[in-house]
GROMACS .gro file of C-alpha atoms in nm:
model
  508
    1UNK     CA    1  -1.162  -1.587  -0.745
    2UNK     CA    2  -1.417  -1.631  -0.490
    3UNK     CA    3  -1.368  -1.455  -0.107
    4UNK     CA    4  -1.528  -1.654   0.186
    5UNK     CA    5  -1.580  -1.328   0.444
    6UNK     CA    6  -1.317  -1.360   0.733
    7UNK     CA    7  -1.120  -1.576   0.596
    8UNK     CA    8  -0.968  -1.320   0.315
    9UNK     CA    9  -0.598  -1.348   0.202
   10UNK     CA   10  -0.330  -1.080   0.168
   11UNK     CA   11  -0.251  -1.307  -0.139
   12UNK     CA   12  -0.621  -1.250  -0.260
   13UNK     CA   13  -0.626  -0.913  -0.163
   14UNK     CA   14  -0.336  -0.822  -0.378
   15UNK     CA   15  -0.501  -1.061  -0.692
   16UNK     CA   16  -0.795  -0.850  -0.711
   17UNK     CA   17  -0.575  -0.520  -0.703
   18UNK     CA   18  -0.406  -0.613  -0.983
   19UNK     CA   19  -0.716  -0.740  -1.166
   20UNK     CA   20  -0.869  -1.037  -1.038
   21UNK     CA   21  -1.217  -1.047  -1.079
   22UNK     CA   22  -1.402  -1.124  -0.713
   23UNK     CA   23  -1.669  -1.312  -0.564
   24UNK     CA   24  -1.880  -1.392  -0.285
   25UNK     CA   25  -1.825  -1.713  -0.107
   26UNK     CA   26  -2.244  -1.778  -0.233
   27UNK     CA   27  -2.234  -1.988   0.130
   28UNK     CA   28  -2.249  -1.653   0.291
   29UNK     CA   29  -2.631  -1.560   0.179
   30UNK     CA   30  -2.849  -1.735   0.410
   31UNK     CA   31  -2.696  -1.509   0.670
   32UNK     CA   32  -2.670  -1.130   0.482
   33UNK     CA   33  -3.150  -1.278   0.401
   34UNK     CA   34  -3.127  -1.355   0.793
   35UNK     CA   35  -2.970  -0.997   0.891
   36UNK     CA   36  -3.169  -0.824   0.606
   37UNK     CA   37  -3.537  -0.964   0.799
   38UNK     CA   38  -3.403  -0.878   1.106
   39UNK     CA   39  -3.330  -0.464   0.956
   40UNK     CA   40  -3.707  -0.501   0.820
   41UNK     CA   41  -3.825  -0.588   1.124
   42UNK     CA   42  -3.686  -0.291   1.299
   43UNK     CA   43  -3.819  -0.112   1.021
   44UNK     CA   44  -4.181  -0.145   1.044
   45UNK     CA   45  -4.129  -0.142   1.406
   46UNK     CA   46  -4.202   0.159   1.671
   47UNK     CA   47  -3.932   0.142   1.897
   48UNK     CA   48  -3.675   0.407   1.756
   49UNK     CA   49  -3.321   0.201   1.597
   50UNK     CA   50  -3.040   0.398   1.512
   51UNK     CA   51  -3.044   0.469   1.078
   52UNK     CA   52  -3.293   0.256   1.031
   53UNK     CA   53  -3.612   0.492   1.084
   54UNK     CA   54  -3.365   0.744   1.316
   55UNK     CA   55  -3.187   1.060   1.165
   56UNK     CA   56  -2.859   1.024   1.144
   57UNK     CA   57  -2.533   1.160   1.313
   58UNK     CA   58  -2.644   1.486   1.604
   59UNK     CA   59  -2.951   1.414   1.377
   60UNK     CA   60  -3.016   0.985   1.583
   61UNK     CA   61  -3.325   1.142   1.806
   62UNK     CA   62  -3.527   1.242   1.476
   63UNK     CA   63  -3.775   0.909   1.399
   64UNK     CA   64  -3.792   0.871   1.074
   65UNK     CA   65  -4.203   0.716   0.938
   66UNK     CA   66  -4.161   0.401   0.748
   67UNK     CA   67  -4.292   0.519   0.438
   68UNK     CA   68  -3.959   0.780   0.435
   69UNK     CA   69  -3.726   0.518   0.523
   70UNK     CA   70  -3.631   0.475   0.133
   71UNK     CA   71  -3.599   0.857   0.106
   72UNK     CA   72  -3.421   0.851   0.426
   73UNK     CA   73  -3.115   0.633   0.293
   74UNK     CA   74  -3.157   0.830  -0.109
   75UNK     CA   75  -3.057   1.184   0.080
   76UNK     CA   76  -2.829   1.027   0.300
   77UNK     CA   77  -2.644   0.877   0.022
   78UNK     CA   78  -2.673   1.247  -0.181
   79UNK     CA   79  -2.623   1.443   0.129
   80UNK     CA   80  -2.270   1.240   0.234
   81UNK     CA   81  -2.106   1.272  -0.144
   82UNK     CA   82  -1.886   1.494  -0.039
   83UNK     CA   83  -1.539   1.415  -0.191
   84UNK     CA   84  -1.309   1.630  -0.352
   85UNK     CA   85  -0.936   1.567  -0.500
   86UNK     CA   86  -0.869   1.377  -0.763
   87UNK     CA   87  -1.012   0.995  -0.832
   88UNK     CA   88  -0.910   0.752  -0.700
   89UNK     CA   89  -0.752   0.503  -0.913
   90UNK     CA   90  -0.966   0.224  -1.107
   91UNK     CA   91  -0.797  -0.065  -0.942
   92UNK     CA   92  -0.733   0.073  -0.537
   93UNK     CA   93  -1.147   0.125  -0.585
   94UNK     CA   94  -1.237  -0.209  -0.725
   95UNK     CA   95  -1.020  -0.324  -0.436
   96UNK     CA   96  -1.174  -0.125  -0.210
   97UNK     CA   97  -1.497  -0.252  -0.322
   98UNK     CA   98  -1.399  -0.610  -0.296
   99UNK     CA   99  -1.324  -0.521   0.082
  100UNK     CA  100  -1.767  -0.373   0.142
  101UNK     CA  101  -1.800  -0.735  -0.021
  102UNK     CA  102  -1.663  -0.935   0.263
  103UNK     CA  103  -1.778  -0.700   0.503
  104UNK     CA  104  -2.161  -0.689   0.384
  105UNK     CA  105  -2.107  -1.137   0.342
  106UNK     CA  106  -2.028  -1.157   0.708
  107UNK     CA  107  -2.443  -1.124   0.791
  108UNK     CA  108  -2.410  -0.852   1.065
  109UNK     CA  109  -2.447  -0.496   0.780
  110UNK     CA  110  -2.876  -0.601   0.763
  111UNK     CA  111  -2.891  -0.530   0.340
  112UNK     CA  112  -3.047  -0.679   0.082
  113UNK     CA  113  -2.912  -0.960  -0.060
  114UNK     CA  114  -2.961  -0.764  -0.407
  115UNK     CA  115  -2.758  -0.477  -0.339
  116UNK     CA  116  -2.477  -0.673  -0.285
  117UNK     CA  117  -2.520  -0.855  -0.563
  118UNK     CA  118  -2.518  -0.533  -0.800
  119UNK     CA  119  -2.129  -0.475  -0.630
  120UNK     CA  120  -2.044  -0.841  -0.718
  121UNK     CA  121  -2.200  -0.770  -1.117
  122UNK     CA  122  -1.995  -0.467  -1.043
  123UNK     CA  123  -1.646  -0.585  -1.030
  124UNK     CA  124  -1.771  -0.820  -1.310
  125UNK     CA  125  -1.871  -0.597  -1.566
  126UNK     CA  126  -1.615  -0.345  -1.487
  127UNK     CA  127  -1.791  -0.105  -1.344
  128UNK     CA  128  -1.594   0.177  -1.178
  129UNK     CA  129  -1.755   0.445  -0.923
  130UNK     CA  130  -1.548   0.754  -0.963
  131UNK     CA  131  -1.440   0.753  -0.582
  132UNK     CA  132  -1.290   1.136  -0.524
  133UNK     CA  133  -0.980   1.042  -0.285
  134UNK     CA  134  -0.986   1.327  -0.036
  135UNK     CA  135  -1.283   1.373   0.220
  136UNK     CA  136  -1.238   1.096   0.470
  137UNK     CA  137  -1.085   1.195   0.865
  138UNK     CA  138  -1.147   0.781   0.952
  139UNK     CA  139  -1.417   0.825   1.172
  140UNK     CA  140  -1.806   0.726   1.133
  141UNK     CA  141  -1.651   0.547   0.848
  142UNK     CA  142  -1.532   0.642   0.535
  143UNK     CA  143  -1.833   0.803   0.404
  144UNK     CA  144  -1.776   1.098   0.191
  145UNK     CA  145  -1.601   0.815  -0.057
  146UNK     CA  146  -1.801   0.511   0.015
  147UNK     CA  147  -2.107   0.768  -0.020
  148UNK     CA  148  -1.981   0.832  -0.395
  149UNK     CA  149  -2.007   0.467  -0.461
  150UNK     CA  150  -2.287   0.414  -0.300
  151UNK     CA  151  -2.446   0.694  -0.524
  152UNK     CA  152  -2.306   0.475  -0.851
  153UNK     CA  153  -2.499   0.220  -0.738
  154UNK     CA  154  -2.819   0.421  -0.672
  155UNK     CA  155  -2.811   0.560  -1.041
  156UNK     CA  156  -2.600   0.812  -0.996
  157UNK     CA  157  -2.286   0.975  -1.007
  158UNK     CA  158  -2.007   0.925  -1.178
  159UNK     CA  159  -1.927   0.551  -1.308
  160UNK     CA  160  -1.611   0.422  -1.520
  161UNK     CA  161  -1.673   0.182  -1.775
  162UNK     CA  162  -1.504   0.063  -2.090
  163UNK     CA  163  -1.258   0.356  -2.052
  164UNK     CA  164  -1.464   0.620  -2.046
  165UNK     CA  165  -1.663   0.806  -1.725
  166UNK     CA  166  -2.008   0.824  -1.767
  167UNK     CA  167  -2.291   0.956  -1.575
  168UNK     CA  168  -2.372   0.620  -1.287
  169UNK     CA  169  -2.680   0.526  -1.430
  170UNK     CA  170  -2.562   0.571  -1.761
  171UNK     CA  171  -2.228   0.305  -1.664
  172UNK     CA  172  -2.475   0.082  -1.504
  173UNK     CA  173  -2.710   0.019  -1.820
  174UNK     CA  174  -2.447  -0.011  -2.057
  175UNK     CA  175  -2.308  -0.281  -1.867
  176UNK     CA  176  -2.636  -0.456  -1.864
  177UNK     CA  177  -2.729  -0.359  -1.481
  178UNK     CA  178  -2.952  -0.187  -1.274
  179UNK     CA  179  -2.978   0.079  -0.998
  180UNK     CA  180  -3.072  -0.038  -0.596
  181UNK     CA  181  -3.276   0.142  -0.417
  182UNK     CA  182  -3.216   0.129  -0.123
  183UNK     CA  183  -3.453  -0.010   0.180
  184UNK     CA  184  -3.397   0.040   0.561
  185UNK     CA  185  -2.973   0.073   0.683
  186UNK     CA  186  -2.880   0.025   0.342
  187UNK     CA  187  -2.732   0.347   0.240
  188UNK     CA  188  -2.582   0.377   0.599
  189UNK     CA  189  -2.465   0.000   0.592
  190UNK     CA  190  -2.234   0.076   0.285
  191UNK     CA  191  -2.100   0.418   0.376
  192UNK     CA  192  -1.995   0.379   0.745
  193UNK     CA  193  -1.640   0.110   0.672
  194UNK     CA  194  -1.326   0.159   0.663
  195UNK     CA  195  -1.259  -0.011   0.301
  196UNK     CA  196  -1.123   0.327   0.184
  197UNK     CA  197  -0.911   0.343   0.391
  198UNK     CA  198  -0.784   0.011   0.434
  199UNK     CA  199  -0.773  -0.058   0.064
  200UNK     CA  200  -0.588   0.237  -0.029
  201UNK     CA  201  -0.373   0.131   0.296
  202UNK     CA  202  -0.310  -0.174   0.146
  203UNK     CA  203  -0.238  -0.039  -0.204
  204UNK     CA  204   0.087   0.107  -0.012
  205UNK     CA  205   0.253  -0.216   0.186
  206UNK     CA  206   0.144  -0.413  -0.170
  207UNK     CA  207   0.378  -0.185  -0.274
  208UNK     CA  208   0.627  -0.093  -0.006
  209UNK     CA  209   0.714  -0.467  -0.044
  210UNK     CA  210   0.768  -0.430  -0.366
  211UNK     CA  211   1.032  -0.155  -0.310
  212UNK     CA  212   1.160  -0.364   0.020
  213UNK     CA  213   1.290  -0.663  -0.192
  214UNK     CA  214   1.428  -0.410  -0.456
  215UNK     CA  215   1.612  -0.284  -0.156
  216UNK     CA  216   1.771  -0.569  -0.063
  217UNK     CA  217   1.894  -0.682  -0.404
  218UNK     CA  218   1.969  -0.350  -0.409
  219UNK     CA  219   2.185  -0.284  -0.193
  220UNK     CA  220   2.369  -0.597  -0.249
  221UNK     CA  221   2.515  -0.483  -0.534
  222UNK     CA  222   2.579  -0.173  -0.409
  223UNK     CA  223   2.812  -0.366  -0.158
  224UNK     CA  224   2.972  -0.534  -0.376
  225UNK     CA  225   3.019  -0.166  -0.576
  226UNK     CA  226   3.256  -0.058  -0.327
  227UNK     CA  227   3.388  -0.380  -0.210
  228UNK     CA  228   3.202  -0.358   0.137
  229UNK     CA  229   3.262  -0.717   0.369
  230UNK     CA  230   2.990  -0.991   0.369
  231UNK     CA  231   3.130  -1.075   0.718
  232UNK     CA  232   2.833  -0.801   0.869
  233UNK     CA  233   2.614  -1.085   0.693
  234UNK     CA  234   2.710  -1.394   0.890
  235UNK     CA  235   2.379  -1.573   1.078
  236UNK     CA  236   2.555  -1.604   1.371
  237UNK     CA  237   2.561  -1.197   1.377
  238UNK     CA  238   2.205  -1.227   1.363
  239UNK     CA  239   2.040  -1.497   1.511
  240UNK     CA  240   2.225  -1.370   1.901
  241UNK     CA  241   2.017  -1.122   1.861
  242UNK     CA  242   1.667  -1.261   1.754
  243UNK     CA  243   1.562  -1.025   1.525
  244UNK     CA  244   1.366  -1.239   1.279
  245UNK     CA  245   1.328  -0.940   0.982
  246UNK     CA  246   1.696  -0.874   1.060
  247UNK     CA  247   1.802  -1.255   1.016
  248UNK     CA  248   1.593  -1.293   0.686
  249UNK     CA  249   1.756  -1.037   0.515
  250UNK     CA  250   2.130  -1.082   0.600
  251UNK     CA  251   2.022  -1.449   0.412
  252UNK     CA  252   1.878  -1.294   0.146
  253UNK     CA  253   2.203  -1.098   0.077
  254UNK     CA  254   2.397  -1.335   0.177
  255UNK     CA  255   2.270  -1.568  -0.108
  256UNK     CA  256   2.285  -1.286  -0.364
  257UNK     CA  257   2.625  -1.211  -0.342
  258UNK     CA  258   2.750  -1.621  -0.304
  259UNK     CA  259   3.052  -1.637  -0.538
  260UNK     CA  260   3.061  -1.263  -0.627
  261UNK     CA  261   3.443  -1.249  -0.743
  262UNK     CA  262   3.479  -0.892  -0.676
  263UNK     CA  263   3.365  -0.996  -0.273
  264UNK     CA  264   3.671  -1.257  -0.299
  265UNK     CA  265   3.898  -1.003  -0.438
  266UNK     CA  266   3.927  -0.818  -0.117
  267UNK     CA  267   3.922  -1.026   0.163
  268UNK     CA  268   4.294  -1.040   0.249
  269UNK     CA  269   4.503  -0.715   0.212
  270UNK     CA  270   4.195  -0.493   0.258
  271UNK     CA  271   4.324  -0.185   0.469
  272UNK     CA  272   4.022  -0.094   0.586
  273UNK     CA  273   3.794  -0.216   0.943
  274UNK     CA  274   3.475  -0.204   0.917
  275UNK     CA  275   3.237  -0.073   0.639
  276UNK     CA  276   3.017   0.286   0.742
  277UNK     CA  277   2.687   0.184   0.886
  278UNK     CA  278   2.493   0.228   0.559
  279UNK     CA  279   2.675  -0.124   0.465
  280UNK     CA  280   2.724  -0.243   0.712
  281UNK     CA  281   2.443  -0.222   0.937
  282UNK     CA  282   2.166  -0.316   0.610
  283UNK     CA  283   2.022  -0.630   0.797
  284UNK     CA  284   1.942  -0.425   1.098
  285UNK     CA  285   1.683  -0.122   0.936
  286UNK     CA  286   1.578  -0.313   0.623
  287UNK     CA  287   1.513  -0.598   0.814
  288UNK     CA  288   1.350  -0.410   1.132
  289UNK     CA  289   1.171  -0.251   0.798
  290UNK     CA  290   1.019  -0.599   0.735
  291UNK     CA  291   0.914  -0.689   1.079
  292UNK     CA  292   0.720  -0.344   1.104
  293UNK     CA  293   0.545  -0.419   0.735
  294UNK     CA  294   0.449  -0.753   0.831
  295UNK     CA  295   0.289  -0.612   1.140
  296UNK     CA  296   0.065  -0.373   0.933
  297UNK     CA  297   0.011  -0.655   0.700
  298UNK     CA  298  -0.138  -0.799   1.038
  299UNK     CA  299  -0.350  -0.557   1.106
  300UNK     CA  300  -0.480  -0.478   0.759
  301UNK     CA  301  -0.530  -0.842   0.648
  302UNK     CA  302  -0.810  -0.841   1.009
  303UNK     CA  303  -0.976  -0.508   0.909
  304UNK     CA  304  -1.014  -0.681   0.511
  305UNK     CA  305  -1.199  -0.951   0.700
  306UNK     CA  306  -1.367  -0.736   0.941
  307UNK     CA  307  -1.763  -0.560   0.996
  308UNK     CA  308  -1.672  -0.190   1.051
  309UNK     CA  309  -2.030   0.003   0.949
  310UNK     CA  310  -2.342   0.057   1.214
  311UNK     CA  311  -2.584  -0.011   1.388
  312UNK     CA  312  -2.484  -0.432   1.384
  313UNK     CA  313  -2.706  -0.712   1.354
  314UNK     CA  314  -2.611  -0.948   1.566
  315UNK     CA  315  -2.778  -1.242   1.449
  316UNK     CA  316  -2.747  -1.494   1.767
  317UNK     CA  317  -2.853  -1.234   1.972
  318UNK     CA  318  -3.152  -1.105   1.744
  319UNK     CA  319  -3.089  -0.789   1.860
  320UNK     CA  320  -2.940  -0.423   1.625
  321UNK     CA  321  -2.692  -0.244   1.846
  322UNK     CA  322  -2.468   0.056   1.781
  323UNK     CA  323  -2.125   0.057   1.800
  324UNK     CA  324  -1.805   0.217   1.657
  325UNK     CA  325  -1.626  -0.114   1.506
  326UNK     CA  326  -1.586   0.225   1.198
  327UNK     CA  327  -1.338   0.400   1.334
  328UNK     CA  328  -1.056   0.335   1.207
  329UNK     CA  329  -0.750   0.382   1.427
  330UNK     CA  330  -0.598   0.036   1.380
  331UNK     CA  331  -0.592   0.092   0.992
  332UNK     CA  332  -0.406   0.483   1.083
  333UNK     CA  333  -0.160   0.320   1.326
  334UNK     CA  334  -0.118   0.064   1.011
  335UNK     CA  335  -0.037   0.308   0.759
  336UNK     CA  336   0.203   0.531   1.015
  337UNK     CA  337   0.437   0.225   1.053
  338UNK     CA  338   0.402   0.146   0.653
  339UNK     CA  339   0.535   0.511   0.621
  340UNK     CA  340   0.801   0.479   0.911
  341UNK     CA  341   0.914   0.186   0.719
  342UNK     CA  342   0.963   0.361   0.376
  343UNK     CA  343   1.153   0.638   0.525
  344UNK     CA  344   1.406   0.472   0.694
  345UNK     CA  345   1.391   0.214   0.388
  346UNK     CA  346   1.445   0.526   0.154
  347UNK     CA  347   1.691   0.660   0.400
  348UNK     CA  348   2.002   0.419   0.459
  349UNK     CA  349   1.971   0.353   0.052
  350UNK     CA  350   2.045   0.729  -0.044
  351UNK     CA  351   2.289   0.710   0.208
  352UNK     CA  352   2.499   0.443  -0.028
  353UNK     CA  353   2.399   0.682  -0.279
  354UNK     CA  354   2.606   0.892  -0.148
  355UNK     CA  355   2.890   0.691  -0.047
  356UNK     CA  356   2.910   0.556  -0.406
  357UNK     CA  357   2.934   0.904  -0.529
  358UNK     CA  358   3.200   1.031  -0.290
  359UNK     CA  359   3.583   0.918  -0.423
  360UNK     CA  360   3.689   0.890  -0.054
  361UNK     CA  361   3.443   0.675   0.065
  362UNK     CA  362   3.396   0.479  -0.219
  363UNK     CA  363   3.739   0.250  -0.223
  364UNK     CA  364   3.893   0.360  -0.612
  365UNK     CA  365   3.573   0.464  -0.722
  366UNK     CA  366   3.619   0.782  -0.988
  367UNK     CA  367   3.443   1.071  -0.817
  368UNK     CA  368   3.083   1.071  -0.930
  369UNK     CA  369   3.131   0.743  -1.080
  370UNK     CA  370   3.216   0.923  -1.445
  371UNK     CA  371   3.447   0.749  -1.631
  372UNK     CA  372   3.561   1.122  -1.680
  373UNK     CA  373   3.474   1.308  -1.409
  374UNK     CA  374   3.569   1.657  -1.451
  375UNK     CA  375   3.478   1.723  -1.804
  376UNK     CA  376   3.141   1.507  -1.676
  377UNK     CA  377   2.948   1.512  -1.381
  378UNK     CA  378   2.879   1.147  -1.373
  379UNK     CA  379   2.578   1.089  -1.090
  380UNK     CA  380   2.624   1.416  -0.928
  381UNK     CA  381   2.285   1.536  -0.920
  382UNK     CA  382   2.136   1.210  -0.975
  383UNK     CA  383   2.266   1.184  -0.581
  384UNK     CA  384   2.087   1.479  -0.498
  385UNK     CA  385   1.781   1.426  -0.621
  386UNK     CA  386   1.779   1.078  -0.449
  387UNK     CA  387   1.795   1.361  -0.121
  388UNK     CA  388   1.521   1.544  -0.197
  389UNK     CA  389   1.316   1.264  -0.236
  390UNK     CA  390   1.424   1.107   0.106
  391UNK     CA  391   1.397   1.437   0.285
  392UNK     CA  392   1.020   1.480   0.129
  393UNK     CA  393   0.924   1.150   0.281
  394UNK     CA  394   1.075   1.190   0.652
  395UNK     CA  395   0.840   1.450   0.620
  396UNK     CA  396   0.555   1.292   0.530
  397UNK     CA  397   0.633   1.010   0.766
  398UNK     CA  398   0.542   1.246   1.071
  399UNK     CA  399   0.224   1.009   1.204
  400UNK     CA  400  -0.118   1.080   1.105
  401UNK     CA  401  -0.259   0.901   1.322
  402UNK     CA  402  -0.172   1.137   1.643
  403UNK     CA  403  -0.396   1.359   1.481
  404UNK     CA  404  -0.776   1.471   1.541
  405UNK     CA  405  -1.041   1.730   1.450
  406UNK     CA  406  -1.432   1.716   1.637
  407UNK     CA  407  -1.668   1.708   1.309
  408UNK     CA  408  -2.058   1.651   1.305
  409UNK     CA  409  -2.133   1.882   1.589
  410UNK     CA  410  -1.918   1.715   1.780
  411UNK     CA  411  -2.068   1.390   1.785
  412UNK     CA  412  -1.730   1.253   1.603
  413UNK     CA  413  -1.526   1.382   1.828
  414UNK     CA  414  -1.212   1.214   1.808
  415UNK     CA  415  -1.121   1.088   1.460
  416UNK     CA  416  -0.810   0.843   1.279
  417UNK     CA  417  -0.739   1.062   0.960
  418UNK     CA  418  -0.660   0.699   0.854
  419UNK     CA  419  -0.780   0.808   0.536
  420UNK     CA  420  -0.522   1.069   0.452
  421UNK     CA  421  -0.267   0.852   0.658
  422UNK     CA  422  -0.285   0.572   0.377
  423UNK     CA  423  -0.341   0.812   0.100
  424UNK     CA  424   0.025   0.938   0.136
  425UNK     CA  425   0.136   0.608   0.079
  426UNK     CA  426   0.149   0.622  -0.279
  427UNK     CA  427   0.373   0.955  -0.277
  428UNK     CA  428   0.643   0.745  -0.019
  429UNK     CA  429   0.646   0.430  -0.228
  430UNK     CA  430   0.725   0.701  -0.560
  431UNK     CA  431   0.926   0.835  -0.453
  432UNK     CA  432   1.125   0.532  -0.249
  433UNK     CA  433   1.108   0.332  -0.608
  434UNK     CA  434   1.325   0.648  -0.758
  435UNK     CA  435   1.584   0.668  -0.515
  436UNK     CA  436   1.613   0.282  -0.568
  437UNK     CA  437   1.595   0.284  -0.942
  438UNK     CA  438   1.897   0.569  -0.895
  439UNK     CA  439   2.111   0.288  -0.604
  440UNK     CA  440   2.066   0.049  -0.856
  441UNK     CA  441   2.234   0.271  -1.161
  442UNK     CA  442   2.536   0.444  -0.928
  443UNK     CA  443   2.563  -0.023  -0.823
  444UNK     CA  444   2.568  -0.100  -1.176
  445UNK     CA  445   2.833   0.141  -1.298
  446UNK     CA  446   3.056   0.091  -0.965
  447UNK     CA  447   3.014  -0.334  -1.057
  448UNK     CA  448   3.129  -0.260  -1.391
  449UNK     CA  449   3.451  -0.014  -1.294
  450UNK     CA  450   3.547  -0.372  -1.130
  451UNK     CA  451   3.624  -0.518  -1.391
  452UNK     CA  452   3.708  -0.794  -1.505
  453UNK     CA  453   3.639  -0.914  -1.146
  454UNK     CA  454   3.296  -0.991  -1.186
  455UNK     CA  455   2.944  -0.973  -0.912
  456UNK     CA  456   2.812  -1.328  -0.858
  457UNK     CA  457   2.534  -1.478  -1.092
  458UNK     CA  458   2.213  -1.334  -0.964
  459UNK     CA  459   2.351  -1.026  -0.946
  460UNK     CA  460   2.432  -1.011  -1.282
  461UNK     CA  461   2.080  -1.071  -1.388
  462UNK     CA  462   2.009  -0.761  -1.191
  463UNK     CA  463   2.286  -0.587  -1.396
  464UNK     CA  464   2.166  -0.683  -1.716
  465UNK     CA  465   1.733  -0.638  -1.656
  466UNK     CA  466   1.873  -0.231  -1.563
  467UNK     CA  467   2.133  -0.250  -1.885
  468UNK     CA  468   1.870  -0.350  -2.149
  469UNK     CA  469   1.640  -0.008  -1.997
  470UNK     CA  470   1.942   0.193  -1.852
  471UNK     CA  471   2.287   0.203  -2.053
  472UNK     CA  472   2.569   0.231  -1.882
  473UNK     CA  473   2.731   0.581  -1.822
  474UNK     CA  474   3.020   0.658  -2.046
  475UNK     CA  475   2.954   1.050  -2.040
  476UNK     CA  476   2.743   1.314  -1.975
  477UNK     CA  477   2.390   1.279  -2.127
  478UNK     CA  478   2.008   1.336  -2.014
  479UNK     CA  479   1.972   1.142  -1.723
  480UNK     CA  480   1.611   1.233  -1.613
  481UNK     CA  481   1.475   0.929  -1.805
  482UNK     CA  482   1.721   0.699  -1.733
  483UNK     CA  483   1.604   0.824  -1.370
  484UNK     CA  484   1.194   0.741  -1.411
  485UNK     CA  485   1.308   0.405  -1.584
  486UNK     CA  486   1.542   0.250  -1.337
  487UNK     CA  487   1.250   0.342  -1.036
  488UNK     CA  488   1.003   0.176  -1.292
  489UNK     CA  489   1.198  -0.112  -1.295
  490UNK     CA  490   1.185  -0.102  -0.887
  491UNK     CA  491   0.855  -0.039  -0.891
  492UNK     CA  492   0.714  -0.261  -1.125
  493UNK     CA  493   0.949  -0.574  -0.957
  494UNK     CA  494   1.094  -0.659  -1.277
  495UNK     CA  495   1.432  -0.543  -1.134
  496UNK     CA  496   1.390  -0.851  -0.934
  497UNK     CA  497   1.258  -1.121  -1.128
  498UNK     CA  498   1.328  -1.459  -1.012
  499UNK     CA  499   1.533  -1.399  -0.711
  500UNK     CA  500   1.447  -1.571  -0.409
  501UNK     CA  501   1.360  -1.272  -0.176
  502UNK     CA  502   1.101  -1.206   0.149
  503UNK     CA  503   0.750  -1.310   0.113
  504UNK     CA  504   0.462  -1.091   0.255
  505UNK     CA  505   0.300  -1.421   0.314
  506UNK     CA  506   0.390  -1.469   0.661
  507UNK     CA  507   0.148  -1.263   0.751
  508UNK     CA  508  -0.119  -1.340   0.552
   0.00000   0.00000   0.00000
């Protein structure tokens, strides 16, 4: 997959995360070479230029001799590779490397073409640096995680190749690649930048979108399970408000429920006037989450194509200038937006689960959706599990970007906390997938209790996909594996196969 610096799309980036092998547009290399030449000139000159012939951070006032510039970059990488914790998933690490390719490819970083080609080669040959996931505060770049990537490029640290974790040099050698010796500014260009935070946030976004599509689908099945009204889905209601996500979700739900015998059976003579909010206000809540995810997507698409290291080579002006593009505040805000959306999708889904297991609210469904309540507890504790997961996501949704702490002797005195803001999305998405999986199990039980009436053709297909993995609950059994199987169906997107649901591409 050819990536054009400044123009990569979300669809391309998701494809890279899912395994596509990226390469840089060859047209980017003349700019890379020109910027590298400017850095070489600066390194040979007498004037101090930050990060090229000076120390770093608080040590920027210390001039470095030309003969020591290679040692300067090598020491920088070694000293900054201070990550801790479990390794980043390989697919996310590869996406991070692809984002670094895009950034270097803009021709403003000053690295040698050979350095860029090594990243391409590692991606092509399947050499993935081991990146500990903790250690970045999201300003001055994701220094520690990116330093571990650069360490492997030097032939040090660790990398995964052919399923084995190896010393960096051995992994490169087995793949037929040579380590590089970084010249002036190259190490700094690799570790300054937001690519770790952005990659993690993008993975959070892609997974959140799969969860959102599942939420639209499963909530439609839940509406039929409790014999809810589709009047709140009328397009006239949503056009009067005008919120685009709300309009889109209502339309998708109408289409999914079209032709349901269950719905048609209670249009007349139903004593209920209104459904609870978790049924009636689904487009308003899920639609608002859809809009928020798309706003975050727009920010992350821009960031994925951005130059975020320091200093920058301004080729048009023949200058090398220090700035602050490494500050990950936009990514931190986007991650917080995604987290809020995930929390709210889960909150309203959990209320639908609670509604379906409660015989006083479920419109004649048996208690806890078991055919023989009392002797059997049915989905009683599965609902409690969703409450635990929902509560956990509420805690995790607290903003990370409003936190800051000074680092590096107060040189970096305001930071974004984007890295752990983005990393927590993985845990939140896993929680939400399981909440929606339980909701799917409850909705399936409820719809089956409405037999011989059937739900719509589209939702019958959803029910069949669920039942292929999770059989009907006729009497109590060990449910934990079923909860995992249903959650996996949601997370993989398989539950929604073939359905006409909102796409993320509107933001790409």
